[in-house]
C-alpha cells in the first residue's frame, strides 16, 4: 500500500508530519559522488578481457562512493580517527624496536654472566610490554571505530538512494546484477568496509616494520664472505638479501597458486546469497506451498541451490589448503633461516649471542611484514568479491538515477492539474525500461469524487497504468497531473503487513501512536475485524497469522484512518467474497463520500460502485484506451436480488 501526498514533483511517500522531509535531509548529508558513466566494452576485447574491464569498473565505482566518508560531507571523526590510528601504528613500531634491542641486551648479558644487567633488563621489560599491550589495545579500538562508523555512513548512503523515488521497487522491473540487495547492503557492505581498514593499517605497519628492521639487519649482519672454489665472494647485507629473496619466493608462490581466489570467493558469496533468498521465499510463501503440497519441489530446489554452495565451498577449501601450505611452511622455516645464516659468524667470533638473537627477531619481523600478502590474500579476495557486489547494486541505482534526470529512455512527467480536475493523464504512454510500450497514448481527466473502474483483459496493462499514476512506474511519455493539495492511497492485491503490533499494522505507514486505541478499534470494527480488537497491542507475525481476506480488510481499515483524497484499488478485494466486497465498497463510499476512487478489477459486480468505466484493450505496440463510458448504477436492484437469493438459501 502506498500513502502519497501528491505534488508536481514527487509522489513517493511524504507524510503530513514532515517525517519524510527529515529523512531526505538526513540522506542528503550522506550524498555520494556522481558515479562515472558506464563505458561499454570495446568489440576488440575478448569476453575474458571484457569481464576484467567490468570488474575494474565496479571496484572504481565502489571507491567513488566509499572514499566520500573522508570528504566534506563525510563523518567529522573520519580524519581524526585515521590520523590517530597512523600515530599509534608508528608508536607500536617503536615499541617493537625497543623490544628488539632488549633481546640483544639480555642475551649479551647472559653470555657475559652479567647478573646486574639481566636483573635491570628484566625490570625494563615490564613497562615495555605494558606500553605495547596498551598501545595495541587502543589501536584495535580506533580501528574498529573507523570500521563501524564507515559502515554506518556508507550503509545510510546506499539505503537512502535505494529507498528514494521507489527505486527499491523499480529494481525488480529492470535487468542487471543487483539480485538480493538486502544481502549486499547487510553482509557484503560490512566486509567491504571492514577489510580495507585492516588492509591499510596492515600495509602501513608492514612497511614501517620492514623499513625499520631492514636497517637493523643491515647494521648487525654486515657482509658475509664465502670461499668458493678458491674464490672469495662477499655478500653485503646478506641478511637483508636473504629476507628479500625469501619473501619474494613465498609471495610469488602464493600469487600463482591463489590466482583464482578472487573469482572463487565472488561466486561463493553469490551462491550463498541465492540460498538465503530461496529460504526466505519459502518462509514468505509457506501457506501457498503447504496448500499446494509443494514441499518436494521446494526441497529439490533447495537441494540444488545448496549443492552449488557446497561445490563453491569445496573449490574455496582447495584454495585455502594451497595458501595455508605455503604460509604455514613459511612460518616454520622463517625463524630458523637467520640462525643458520648467523651461525658461522657467531662461531667465528664475529657476532655476539645478543646480536644473533636480535638478528633472528628482526628477520622474523621483516619476514612477517613481507609475508603480509601471504597471510591476507584470502581475505583480500573476499573483499574484492564483496566490494563488487555492493558496486553492482550501486551501478543499478546509478542507472535509475540517470533515467530520472534524463529523457533518453523516456520519463513520465509529473505536473499539476488546472481547473476542477483532480487527476489528468495527458497523452500518457507507459513502457518498460527497454522502451517496449505497455500502454499507449492514454488521455483521461478525472474530477473530484468520481469513481472510475479500469477494466480490460489480463495483460492489458491495467496494473502498470495505476502504478504509473502512483509514481511507482517511471518509464514512458506524457504526464500525470495532480492537484497538489491532495493525497493518494494505493491498495495492492497483497497488502503489506509490517512486523510488530497489530496496532502498528493498522496505522502503517504512519506511526502506531498516530491514533488512539479507540480509533484503531473503531476502524477494525467497521471492516469486520472487531474480534481482533483485544490483540491490537500484541506483537506477533501478523503477516503469517492473517488470511488474505483479513489482510485486505485491514487495508480498508487503514483508509478510514488516513482518509486520503484519492484511492487506487488494484484488485484490492480479490480475496473477499462478494458480500464482503460489497460491504467494503459501501463502507468506503459512506465513510469517505468525497473520495476519488480508481479501481482495477476483473469482477463485473464492482461496476455497481463506480460512476465511470475505462476499458483498455491489448494491442500490438501497447494497450489502447478503447472506451470511456459513464455507468448507470443499479445498486438498489442488485441488492434486492441478493436479498431474494439469501431468503431462498
Coordinates of C-alpha atoms in Angstrom, one line a residue:
X1 CA 0.0 0.0 0.0
X2 CA 1.3 3.5 -0.9
X3 CA 0.3 6.6 1.0
X4 CA 1.2 9.7 -1.0
X5 CA 0.7 13.4 -0.8
X6 CA 0.5 14.4 -4.4
X7 CA 2.5 17.3 -5.8
X8 CA 4.0 18.1 -9.2
X9 CA 7.5 16.8 -8.5
X10 CA 7.1 13.9 -6.1
X11 CA 4.7 11.1 -5.4
X12 CA 6.7 8.7 -3.3
X13 CA 5.6 8.8 0.3
X14 CA 5.6 12.2 2.0
X15 CA 3.6 12.3 5.2
X16 CA 1.9 15.3 6.9
X17 CA 4.1 15.2 10.0
X18 CA 7.2 16.0 7.9
X19 CA 9.0 12.7 8.7
X20 CA 9.8 12.2 5.0
X21 CA 11.4 15.6 4.8
X22 CA 13.5 14.8 7.8
X23 CA 14.7 11.5 6.2
X24 CA 15.5 13.3 2.9
X25 CA 17.6 15.9 4.8
X26 CA 19.4 13.2 6.6
X27 CA 20.0 11.3 3.3
X28 CA 21.4 14.5 1.7
X29 CA 24.2 14.6 4.4
X30 CA 25.5 11.3 3.0
X31 CA 25.1 12.1 -0.6
X32 CA 27.6 10.1 -2.7
X33 CA 29.7 11.5 -5.6
X34 CA 28.3 11.5 -9.1
X35 CA 29.0 8.0 -10.5
X36 CA 31.2 7.5 -13.6
X37 CA 29.5 6.9 -16.9
X38 CA 29.2 3.3 -17.8
X39 CA 31.5 2.6 -20.8
X40 CA 30.5 -0.4 -22.9
X41 CA 33.2 -3.0 -23.6
X42 CA 35.2 -2.5 -26.8
X43 CA 34.4 -5.0 -29.5
X44 CA 38.2 -5.6 -29.7
X45 CA 38.1 -7.2 -26.2
X46 CA 37.7 -10.9 -25.7
X47 CA 35.0 -12.0 -23.3
X48 CA 37.6 -12.5 -20.6
X49 CA 39.0 -9.1 -21.1
X50 CA 35.6 -7.5 -21.1
X51 CA 34.8 -9.3 -17.8
X52 CA 38.0 -8.0 -16.3
X53 CA 37.1 -4.4 -17.5
X54 CA 33.7 -4.8 -15.9
X55 CA 35.3 -5.8 -12.6
X56 CA 37.8 -2.9 -12.7
X57 CA 34.9 -0.5 -13.2
X58 CA 32.9 -2.0 -10.3
X59 CA 35.9 -1.5 -7.9
X60 CA 36.3 2.0 -9.2
X61 CA 32.6 2.6 -8.7
X62 CA 32.8 1.3 -5.1
X63 CA 35.6 3.6 -4.2
X64 CA 34.0 6.7 -5.7
X65 CA 31.2 6.4 -3.1
X66 CA 33.2 4.9 -0.2
X67 CA 36.0 7.5 -0.1
X68 CA 33.5 10.3 0.4
X69 CA 33.5 9.2 4.0
X70 CA 36.6 11.3 4.4
X71 CA 35.2 14.2 2.3
X72 CA 33.4 17.4 3.2
X73 CA 30.1 15.6 3.6
X74 CA 31.5 12.6 5.4
X75 CA 32.0 11.8 9.1
X76 CA 33.5 14.5 11.2
X77 CA 35.6 11.9 13.1
X78 CA 36.9 10.2 10.0
X79 CA 40.2 12.1 9.7
X80 CA 40.9 12.5 13.5
X81 CA 40.5 8.7 13.9
X82 CA 42.6 7.9 10.8
X83 CA 45.4 10.2 11.9
X84 CA 45.2 8.8 15.4
X85 CA 45.5 5.2 14.1
X86 CA 48.5 6.1 12.0
X87 CA 50.3 7.7 15.0
X88 CA 49.6 4.6 17.1
X89 CA 50.9 2.3 14.3
X90 CA 54.2 4.3 14.3
X91 CA 54.4 4.2 18.1
X92 CA 53.9 0.5 18.1
X93 CA 56.8 0.0 15.6
X94 CA 58.9 2.0 18.1
X95 CA 57.9 -0.4 20.9
X96 CA 58.8 -3.3 18.6
X97 CA 62.3 -1.8 18.0
X98 CA 62.7 -1.3 21.8
X99 CA 61.8 -5.0 22.5
X100 CA 64.2 -6.0 19.7
X101 CA 67.1 -4.0 21.3
X102 CA 66.1 -5.5 24.7
X103 CA 66.6 -9.0 23.2
X104 CA 70.1 -8.1 22.2
X105 CA 70.9 -6.7 25.6
X106 CA 69.5 -9.6 27.6
X107 CA 71.3 -12.3 25.7
X108 CA 74.6 -10.4 25.7
X109 CA 74.3 -10.1 29.4
X110 CA 73.5 -13.8 29.8
X111 CA 76.5 -14.6 27.6
X112 CA 78.8 -12.5 29.8
X113 CA 77.1 -13.8 33.0
X114 CA 76.3 -10.2 34.0
X115 CA 73.6 -10.7 36.7
X116 CA 73.1 -7.0 37.3
X117 CA 72.3 -6.2 33.7
X118 CA 70.0 -9.2 33.5
X119 CA 68.0 -8.0 36.5
X120 CA 67.9 -4.5 35.2
X121 CA 66.7 -5.5 31.8
X122 CA 64.1 -7.8 33.4
X123 CA 62.6 -4.8 35.2
X124 CA 62.7 -2.7 32.0
X125 CA 60.8 -5.5 30.1
X126 CA 57.6 -4.9 32.2
X127 CA 56.9 -1.3 31.1
X128 CA 57.9 -2.2 27.5
X129 CA 55.3 -5.0 27.5
X130 CA 52.6 -2.9 29.3
X131 CA 53.1 0.0 26.9
X132 CA 53.0 -2.2 23.8
X133 CA 49.8 -4.0 25.0
X134 CA 48.1 -0.7 25.9
X135 CA 49.0 0.7 22.5
X136 CA 47.8 -2.3 20.5
X137 CA 44.6 -2.4 22.5
X138 CA 43.9 1.3 21.8
X139 CA 44.8 0.7 18.1
X140 CA 42.2 -2.1 17.9
X141 CA 39.6 0.2 19.4
X142 CA 40.2 3.1 17.0
X143 CA 40.5 0.7 14.0
X144 CA 37.1 -0.9 14.8
X145 CA 35.6 2.5 15.4
X146 CA 36.6 3.6 11.9
X147 CA 35.2 0.4 10.5
X148 CA 31.9 0.8 12.4
X149 CA 31.4 4.5 11.5
X150 CA 32.4 4.0 7.9
X151 CA 30.0 1.1 7.5
X152 CA 27.2 3.2 9.2
X153 CA 27.9 6.2 6.9
X154 CA 28.0 4.2 3.6
X155 CA 25.0 2.0 4.6
X156 CA 23.0 5.1 5.2
X157 CA 24.1 6.5 1.8
X158 CA 23.2 3.3 -0.1
X159 CA 19.8 2.8 1.7
X160 CA 18.9 6.5 1.1
X161 CA 19.4 6.0 -2.6
X162 CA 17.8 2.6 -2.6
X163 CA 14.6 3.9 -1.0
X164 CA 14.4 7.2 -2.9
X165 CA 11.7 7.6 -5.6
X166 CA 10.6 3.9 -5.3
X167 CA 13.9 2.6 -6.6
X168 CA 13.7 -0.4 -4.3
X169 CA 10.6 -1.4 -6.3
X170 CA 11.9 -0.4 -9.7
X171 CA 15.0 -2.6 -9.3
X172 CA 12.6 -5.6 -9.7
X173 CA 11.5 -4.2 -13.1
X174 CA 14.9 -3.8 -14.7
X175 CA 17.7 -6.1 -15.7
X176 CA 21.1 -6.0 -14.1
X177 CA 23.4 -7.6 -11.5
X178 CA 21.5 -6.5 -8.4
X179 CA 19.8 -9.6 -7.0
X180 CA 19.3 -9.9 -3.3
X181 CA 20.0 -6.2 -2.4
X182 CA 19.3 -6.9 1.2
X183 CA 22.4 -9.2 1.4
X184 CA 24.6 -6.7 -0.4
X185 CA 23.6 -3.9 1.9
X186 CA 24.0 -6.0 5.1
X187 CA 26.7 -8.6 4.7
X188 CA 28.7 -7.6 1.6
X189 CA 28.8 -3.9 2.6
X190 CA 30.1 -4.9 6.1
X191 CA 33.0 -6.8 4.6
X192 CA 33.6 -4.1 2.0
X193 CA 34.1 -1.5 4.8
X194 CA 35.9 -3.6 7.4
X195 CA 38.6 -5.2 5.2
X196 CA 40.1 -2.0 3.7
X197 CA 40.7 -0.5 7.1
X198 CA 42.5 -3.7 8.2
X199 CA 44.4 -3.8 4.9
X200 CA 45.6 -0.2 5.0
X201 CA 46.6 -0.5 8.7
X202 CA 48.4 -3.7 7.9
X203 CA 50.2 -2.3 4.9
X204 CA 51.4 0.7 6.8
X205 CA 52.5 -1.4 9.8
X206 CA 54.3 -3.8 7.4
X207 CA 56.1 -1.0 5.5
X208 CA 57.3 0.7 8.7
X209 CA 58.3 -2.6 10.3
X210 CA 60.2 -3.7 7.2
X211 CA 61.9 -0.4 6.8
X212 CA 63.0 -0.2 10.4
X213 CA 64.2 -3.8 10.8
X214 CA 65.9 -4.0 7.4
X215 CA 68.2 -1.3 8.8
X216 CA 68.7 -3.4 11.9
X217 CA 69.6 -6.5 9.8
X218 CA 72.0 -4.5 7.6
X219 CA 73.7 -3.0 10.6
X220 CA 74.0 -6.2 12.6
X221 CA 74.6 -8.7 9.8
X222 CA 77.1 -6.7 7.8
X223 CA 78.8 -8.6 4.9
X224 CA 79.2 -12.3 4.6
X225 CA 82.4 -13.7 3.0
X226 CA 82.2 -17.1 1.4
X227 CA 85.2 -19.0 0.0
X228 CA 84.0 -21.0 -3.1
X229 CA 86.4 -23.0 -5.3
X230 CA 89.3 -20.8 -4.5
X231 CA 87.3 -17.6 -4.9
X232 CA 86.1 -15.3 -2.2
X233 CA 82.6 -14.0 -2.5
X234 CA 81.4 -11.1 -0.3
X235 CA 77.7 -10.5 0.1
X236 CA 76.9 -7.1 1.7
X237 CA 73.9 -7.0 3.9
X238 CA 73.4 -10.8 3.4
X239 CA 70.6 -11.0 6.0
X240 CA 68.7 -8.3 4.1
X241 CA 69.2 -10.0 0.8
X242 CA 68.1 -13.3 2.2
X243 CA 65.0 -11.8 3.7
X244 CA 64.0 -10.1 0.5
X245 CA 64.7 -13.2 -1.6
X246 CA 62.8 -15.4 0.8
X247 CA 59.8 -13.0 0.8
X248 CA 59.7 -12.8 -3.0
X249 CA 59.7 -16.5 -3.3
X250 CA 56.8 -17.0 -0.9
X251 CA 54.8 -14.1 -2.3
X252 CA 55.3 -15.3 -5.9
X253 CA 54.2 -18.8 -5.0
X254 CA 51.1 -17.6 -3.1
X255 CA 50.2 -15.3 -6.0
X256 CA 50.4 -18.2 -8.5
X257 CA 48.6 -20.8 -6.6
X258 CA 45.9 -18.3 -5.4
X259 CA 45.3 -16.6 -8.7
X260 CA 41.7 -17.9 -8.8
X261 CA 40.9 -17.0 -5.2
X262 CA 39.0 -13.8 -6.1
X263 CA 36.8 -15.5 -8.7
X264 CA 36.0 -18.5 -6.4
X265 CA 35.3 -16.2 -3.5
X266 CA 33.0 -14.0 -5.6
X267 CA 31.0 -17.0 -6.9
X268 CA 30.8 -18.4 -3.3
X269 CA 29.3 -15.2 -2.0
X270 CA 26.7 -15.1 -4.8
X271 CA 25.5 -18.7 -4.3
X272 CA 25.3 -18.1 -0.5
X273 CA 23.1 -15.1 -1.2
X274 CA 20.9 -17.2 -3.6
X275 CA 20.5 -19.8 -0.8
X276 CA 19.4 -17.2 1.7
X277 CA 16.9 -15.7 -0.9
X278 CA 15.5 -19.2 -1.7
X279 CA 15.0 -19.9 2.0
X280 CA 13.3 -16.5 2.6
X281 CA 11.0 -17.2 -0.3
X282 CA 9.9 -20.5 1.2
X283 CA 9.2 -18.8 4.5
X284 CA 7.3 -15.9 3.0
X285 CA 5.1 -18.2 0.8
X286 CA 4.8 -21.1 3.3
X287 CA 1.0 -21.1 3.2
X288 CA 0.8 -21.4 -0.6
X289 CA 3.4 -24.1 -0.7
X290 CA 1.7 -26.1 2.1
X291 CA -1.7 -25.8 0.5
X292 CA -0.4 -27.0 -2.9
X293 CA 1.8 -29.7 -1.4
X294 CA 4.9 -28.3 -3.0
X295 CA 7.4 -29.5 -0.3
X296 CA 9.1 -31.9 -2.6
X297 CA 9.6 -29.4 -5.3
X298 CA 10.9 -26.8 -2.9
X299 CA 13.2 -29.4 -1.3
X300 CA 14.5 -30.2 -4.8
X301 CA 15.2 -26.5 -5.5
X302 CA 16.8 -26.0 -2.1
X303 CA 19.0 -29.1 -2.6
X304 CA 20.1 -27.8 -5.9
X305 CA 20.9 -24.4 -4.5
X306 CA 22.7 -25.9 -1.5
X307 CA 24.7 -28.2 -3.7
X308 CA 26.0 -25.2 -5.6
X309 CA 27.1 -23.7 -2.2
X310 CA 28.9 -26.9 -1.2
X311 CA 30.6 -27.0 -4.6
X312 CA 31.9 -23.5 -4.3
X313 CA 33.0 -24.2 -0.7
X314 CA 35.0 -27.2 -1.9
X315 CA 36.7 -25.0 -4.5
X316 CA 37.4 -22.4 -1.9
X317 CA 38.7 -25.0 0.5
X318 CA 41.3 -26.1 -2.1
X319 CA 42.4 -22.5 -2.4
X320 CA 42.7 -22.2 1.4
X321 CA 44.7 -25.5 1.5
X322 CA 47.2 -24.3 -1.0
X323 CA 47.7 -20.9 0.6
X324 CA 47.9 -22.5 4.1
X325 CA 50.6 -24.9 2.9
X326 CA 52.8 -22.0 1.8
X327 CA 52.0 -19.7 4.8
X328 CA 52.4 -22.4 7.4
X329 CA 55.6 -23.7 5.9
X330 CA 57.0 -20.1 5.7
X331 CA 56.1 -19.6 9.4
X332 CA 58.1 -22.7 10.4
X333 CA 61.1 -22.0 8.3
X334 CA 61.5 -18.2 8.8
X335 CA 62.8 -18.3 12.4
X336 CA 65.4 -20.9 11.5
X337 CA 66.9 -19.2 8.5
X338 CA 68.6 -16.3 10.3
X339 CA 70.1 -18.6 12.9
X340 CA 71.7 -20.8 10.3
X341 CA 73.0 -17.7 8.4
X342 CA 74.4 -16.1 11.5
X343 CA 75.9 -19.3 13.0
X344 CA 79.2 -19.2 11.0
X345 CA 79.9 -15.6 12.1
X346 CA 78.9 -16.4 15.7
X347 CA 81.1 -19.4 15.8
X348 CA 84.0 -17.4 14.3
X349 CA 83.5 -14.8 17.0
X350 CA 82.2 -12.1 14.6
X351 CA 78.8 -11.8 16.3
X352 CA 77.7 -12.0 19.9
X353 CA 74.8 -14.1 21.1
X354 CA 72.7 -11.0 21.6
X355 CA 73.4 -9.9 18.0
X356 CA 72.4 -13.3 16.7
X357 CA 69.1 -13.2 18.7
X358 CA 68.4 -9.6 17.7
X359 CA 69.0 -10.6 14.0
X360 CA 66.7 -13.6 14.3
X361 CA 64.0 -11.4 15.9
X362 CA 64.4 -8.7 13.2
X363 CA 64.5 -11.2 10.4
X364 CA 61.2 -12.7 11.7
X365 CA 59.6 -9.2 11.8
X366 CA 60.8 -8.4 8.3
X367 CA 59.6 -11.7 7.0
X368 CA 56.2 -11.1 8.7
X369 CA 56.0 -7.7 7.0
X370 CA 57.0 -9.0 3.6
X371 CA 54.6 -12.0 4.1
X372 CA 51.6 -9.8 4.7
X373 CA 50.2 -10.7 1.3
X374 CA 50.6 -14.4 2.0
X375 CA 48.6 -14.1 5.2
X376 CA 45.9 -11.8 3.9
X377 CA 45.4 -12.9 0.3
X378 CA 42.3 -15.0 1.1
X379 CA 40.6 -12.0 2.9
X380 CA 41.7 -9.7 0.1
X381 CA 39.9 -11.9 -2.4
X382 CA 36.8 -12.0 -0.2
X383 CA 36.8 -8.2 0.0
X384 CA 37.2 -8.0 -3.8
X385 CA 34.1 -10.1 -4.3
X386 CA 32.0 -8.2 -1.7
X387 CA 33.0 -4.7 -3.0
X388 CA 32.0 -5.7 -6.5
X389 CA 28.6 -7.0 -5.3
X390 CA 27.9 -3.7 -3.5
X391 CA 29.1 -1.8 -6.5
X392 CA 26.8 -3.8 -8.8
X393 CA 23.9 -2.5 -6.7
X394 CA 25.2 1.0 -6.8
X395 CA 25.6 0.8 -10.6
X396 CA 21.9 -0.3 -11.0
X397 CA 20.9 2.6 -8.8
X398 CA 23.0 4.9 -10.9
X399 CA 21.1 3.7 -14.0
X400 CA 17.8 4.5 -12.3
X401 CA 19.1 7.9 -11.2
X402 CA 20.3 8.8 -14.7
X403 CA 16.9 7.8 -16.1
X404 CA 15.3 10.2 -13.6
X405 CA 17.5 13.0 -14.8
X406 CA 17.4 12.3 -18.5
X407 CA 14.7 11.9 -21.2
X408 CA 16.8 9.5 -23.2
X409 CA 14.7 6.5 -22.1
X410 CA 11.5 8.5 -21.7
X411 CA 10.2 9.5 -18.3
X412 CA 6.6 10.1 -17.3
X413 CA 6.3 13.8 -16.2
X414 CA 4.6 14.9 -13.1
X415 CA 2.6 18.1 -13.2
X416 CA -0.2 20.0 -11.5
X417 CA -3.8 20.0 -12.6
X418 CA -5.7 23.1 -13.7
X419 CA -9.4 23.7 -13.3
X420 CA -11.6 21.3 -11.4
X421 CA -9.8 18.1 -12.3
X422 CA -8.1 16.1 -9.5
X423 CA -6.2 13.9 -11.9
X424 CA -5.2 14.2 -15.6
X425 CA -3.5 11.7 -17.8
X426 CA -2.2 13.7 -20.7
X427 CA -1.2 11.6 -23.7
X428 CA 0.2 9.0 -21.2
X429 CA 2.3 6.1 -22.5
X430 CA 3.8 3.6 -20.2
X431 CA 6.8 1.5 -21.3
X432 CA 9.3 -1.0 -20.0
X433 CA 12.9 0.1 -19.2
X434 CA 14.0 -1.1 -22.6
X435 CA 11.4 1.1 -24.4
X436 CA 8.8 -1.6 -25.1
X437 CA 5.3 0.0 -24.9
X438 CA 2.8 -1.4 -22.4
X439 CA 0.1 1.3 -22.6
X440 CA 0.0 3.9 -25.4
X441 CA -1.4 7.5 -25.6
X442 CA -4.0 7.5 -22.8
X443 CA -6.0 10.7 -22.3
X444 CA -8.2 10.8 -19.2
X445 CA -9.5 13.5 -16.9
X446 CA -10.9 12.6 -13.5
X447 CA -12.9 15.0 -11.4
X448 CA -13.0 15.1 -7.6
X449 CA -15.4 12.4 -6.2
X450 CA -15.5 10.3 -9.4
X451 CA -15.3 6.5 -9.0
X452 CA -13.5 5.1 -12.1
X453 CA -13.2 1.4 -12.9
X454 CA -10.3 0.4 -15.1
X455 CA -11.2 -2.8 -17.0
X456 CA -9.6 -5.0 -19.6
X457 CA -8.3 -8.5 -20.1
X458 CA -5.3 -9.8 -18.3
X459 CA -2.0 -8.5 -19.6
X460 CA -3.5 -5.3 -21.0
X461 CA -1.5 -3.1 -18.7
X462 CA -4.1 -2.1 -16.1
X463 CA -1.9 -2.6 -13.0
X464 CA 1.0 -1.0 -14.8
X465 CA -1.1 2.1 -15.6
X466 CA -2.2 2.6 -11.9
X467 CA 1.4 2.2 -10.8
X468 CA 2.4 4.9 -13.2
X469 CA -0.4 7.1 -11.7
X470 CA 1.0 6.4 -8.2
X471 CA 4.6 7.3 -9.4
X472 CA 6.0 3.7 -8.9
X473 CA 6.5 3.2 -12.7
X474 CA 8.7 5.9 -14.1
X475 CA 9.2 4.9 -17.8
X476 CA 7.1 6.2 -20.6
X477 CA 5.9 9.5 -22.1
X478 CA 3.3 12.1 -21.4
X479 CA 2.4 13.4 -18.0
X480 CA 0.3 12.6 -14.9
X481 CA -1.0 15.8 -13.3
X482 CA -2.4 16.0 -9.8
X483 CA -4.0 18.5 -7.5
X484 CA -1.0 19.4 -5.3
X485 CA -3.1 19.5 -2.2
X486 CA -4.5 16.0 -2.4
X487 CA -3.1 12.7 -1.0
X488 CA -3.3 9.3 -2.7
X489 CA -3.6 5.9 -1.1
X490 CA -2.9 2.7 -3.1
X491 CA -4.2 -0.7 -2.0
X492 CA -2.4 -3.5 -3.9
X493 CA -3.8 -7.1 -4.1
X494 CA -1.4 -8.2 -1.4
X495 CA -1.3 -5.6 1.4
X496 CA 2.0 -5.2 3.2
X497 CA 1.8 -6.1 6.9
X498 CA 4.8 -4.8 8.9
X499 CA 6.3 -6.6 11.9
X500 CA 5.3 -5.6 15.4
X501 CA 2.0 -5.0 17.0
X502 CA -1.4 -5.2 15.2
X503 CA -1.9 -1.5 16.0
X504 CA 1.2 -0.7 14.0
X505 CA 0.0 -2.8 11.1
X506 CA -3.3 -0.8 11.0
X507 CA -1.7 2.6 11.3
X508 CA 1.0 1.9 8.7
X509 CA 2.7 3.8 7.0
X510 CA 2.3 6.3 9.9
X511 CA 3.5 5.6 13.5
X512 CA 1.3 3.3 15.7
X513 CA 0.7 6.2 18.1
X514 CA -0.7 8.5 15.4
X515 CA -4.2 7.3 16.5
X516 CA -5.7 6.3 19.9
X517 CA -6.5 2.7 20.6
X518 CA -10.2 3.6 20.4
X519 CA -9.8 5.0 16.9
X520 CA -7.9 1.9 15.8
X521 CA -10.5 -0.5 17.3
X522 CA -13.4 1.5 15.7
X523 CA -11.7 1.2 12.3
X524 CA -11.3 -2.5 12.7
X525 CA -14.9 -2.9 13.8
X526 CA -16.1 -1.1 10.6
X527 CA -14.3 -3.6 8.4
X528 CA -15.5 -6.6 10.3
X529 CA -12.3 -7.3 12.2
X530 CA -13.6 -6.4 15.7
X531 CA -12.7 -9.8 17.0
X532 CA -9.1 -8.6 16.8
X533 CA -9.6 -5.5 19.0
X534 CA -8.2 -7.2 22.1
X535 CA -5.0 -8.0 20.3
X536 CA -4.0 -4.6 18.9
X537 CA -1.1 -4.3 21.3
X538 CA 0.1 -7.9 20.7
X539 CA 3.4 -8.4 18.9
X540 CA 3.0 -11.3 16.6
X541 CA 3.8 -12.4 12.9
X542 CA 0.6 -10.9 11.7
X543 CA 1.6 -11.3 8.1
X544 CA 1.5 -15.1 8.6
X545 CA -1.5 -15.1 11.0
X546 CA -3.9 -13.1 9.0
X547 CA -5.6 -14.7 5.9
X548 CA -5.6 -13.0 2.6
X549 CA -9.1 -11.6 3.1
X550 CA -8.3 -10.3 6.6
X551 CA -5.3 -8.5 5.2
X552 CA -7.4 -6.8 2.6
X553 CA -10.0 -5.8 5.3
X554 CA -7.1 -4.4 7.4
X555 CA -6.0 -2.4 4.4
X556 CA -9.5 -0.8 4.2
X557 CA -9.3 0.0 7.9
X558 CA -6.2 2.0 7.1
X559 CA -8.2 4.0 4.6
X560 CA -10.6 5.0 7.4
X561 CA -7.8 6.3 9.5
X562 CA -5.7 8.1 6.8
X563 CA -8.8 9.5 4.9
X564 CA -7.0 10.2 1.6
X565 CA -8.4 12.2 -1.3
X566 CA -7.7 9.6 -4.0
X567 CA -7.8 5.8 -3.5
X568 CA -6.2 3.4 -6.1
X569 CA -7.5 -0.1 -5.7
X570 CA -5.5 -2.8 -7.6
X571 CA -7.5 -6.0 -7.2
X572 CA -7.9 -4.9 -3.5
X573 CA -11.0 -7.1 -2.9
X574 CA -9.9 -10.2 -4.8
X575 CA -9.6 -12.3 -1.6
X576 CA -13.0 -11.3 -0.4
X577 CA -16.3 -13.0 -1.1
X578 CA -19.0 -11.0 -3.0
X579 CA -20.9 -9.9 0.2
X580 CA -17.7 -8.8 1.9
X581 CA -16.6 -6.9 -1.2
X582 CA -19.9 -5.1 -1.3
X583 CA -19.7 -4.2 2.4
X584 CA -16.1 -2.8 2.0
X585 CA -17.1 -0.7 -1.1
X586 CA -20.2 0.6 0.6
X587 CA -18.3 1.4 3.7
X588 CA -15.7 3.4 1.8
X589 CA -18.4 5.4 -0.1
X590 CA -20.4 6.1 3.1
X591 CA -17.4 7.0 5.3
X592 CA -15.5 8.9 2.6
X593 CA -18.2 10.3 0.4
X594 CA -16.0 12.8 -1.4
X595 CA -13.1 10.5 -2.1
X596 CA -12.0 9.8 -5.7
X597 CA -11.6 6.1 -6.5
X598 CA -9.6 4.4 -9.3
X599 CA -10.2 0.7 -9.3
X600 CA -8.5 -2.2 -11.3
X601 CA -10.6 -5.3 -11.1
X602 CA -12.0 -8.2 -13.1
X603 CA -15.2 -8.6 -11.2
X604 CA -18.2 -7.2 -13.1
X605 CA -20.1 -6.7 -9.8
X606 CA -17.8 -3.8 -8.9
X607 CA -19.4 -1.7 -11.7
X608 CA -22.3 -1.0 -9.3
X609 CA -19.9 1.0 -7.1
X610 CA -18.4 3.1 -9.8
X611 CA -19.6 6.0 -11.9
X612 CA -17.3 5.5 -14.8
X613 CA -15.6 2.7 -16.7
X614 CA -12.4 2.9 -18.7
X615 CA -11.5 -0.1 -20.8
X616 CA -8.0 -1.0 -22.1
X617 CA -7.5 -3.4 -25.0
X618 CA -4.2 -5.2 -25.5
X619 CA -2.8 -4.5 -29.0
X620 CA 0.5 -4.8 -30.8
X621 CA 2.7 -1.9 -29.8
X622 CA 0.9 -1.3 -26.5
X623 CA -2.6 -1.3 -25.0
X624 CA -5.0 1.4 -26.1
X625 CA -7.9 3.1 -24.3
X626 CA -10.9 1.8 -26.4
X627 CA -13.8 3.1 -24.3
X628 CA -14.7 5.6 -21.6
X629 CA -18.3 5.4 -20.5
X630 CA -20.5 6.6 -17.6
X631 CA -22.0 3.8 -15.6
X632 CA -25.7 3.6 -14.6
X633 CA -25.7 2.4 -11.1
X634 CA -28.2 -0.3 -10.3
X635 CA -27.2 -0.9 -6.8
X636 CA -30.7 -0.9 -5.3
X637 CA -31.9 -3.5 -7.8
X638 CA -28.9 -5.6 -7.3
X639 CA -29.2 -5.6 -3.6
X640 CA -32.9 -6.6 -3.9
X641 CA -31.8 -9.6 -6.0
X642 CA -29.2 -10.5 -3.3
X643 CA -31.8 -10.4 -0.6
X644 CA -34.1 -12.7 -2.6
X645 CA -31.3 -15.2 -3.1
X646 CA -30.5 -15.0 0.7
X647 CA -34.1 -15.8 1.6
X648 CA -34.1 -18.7 -0.8
X649 CA -30.9 -20.1 0.8

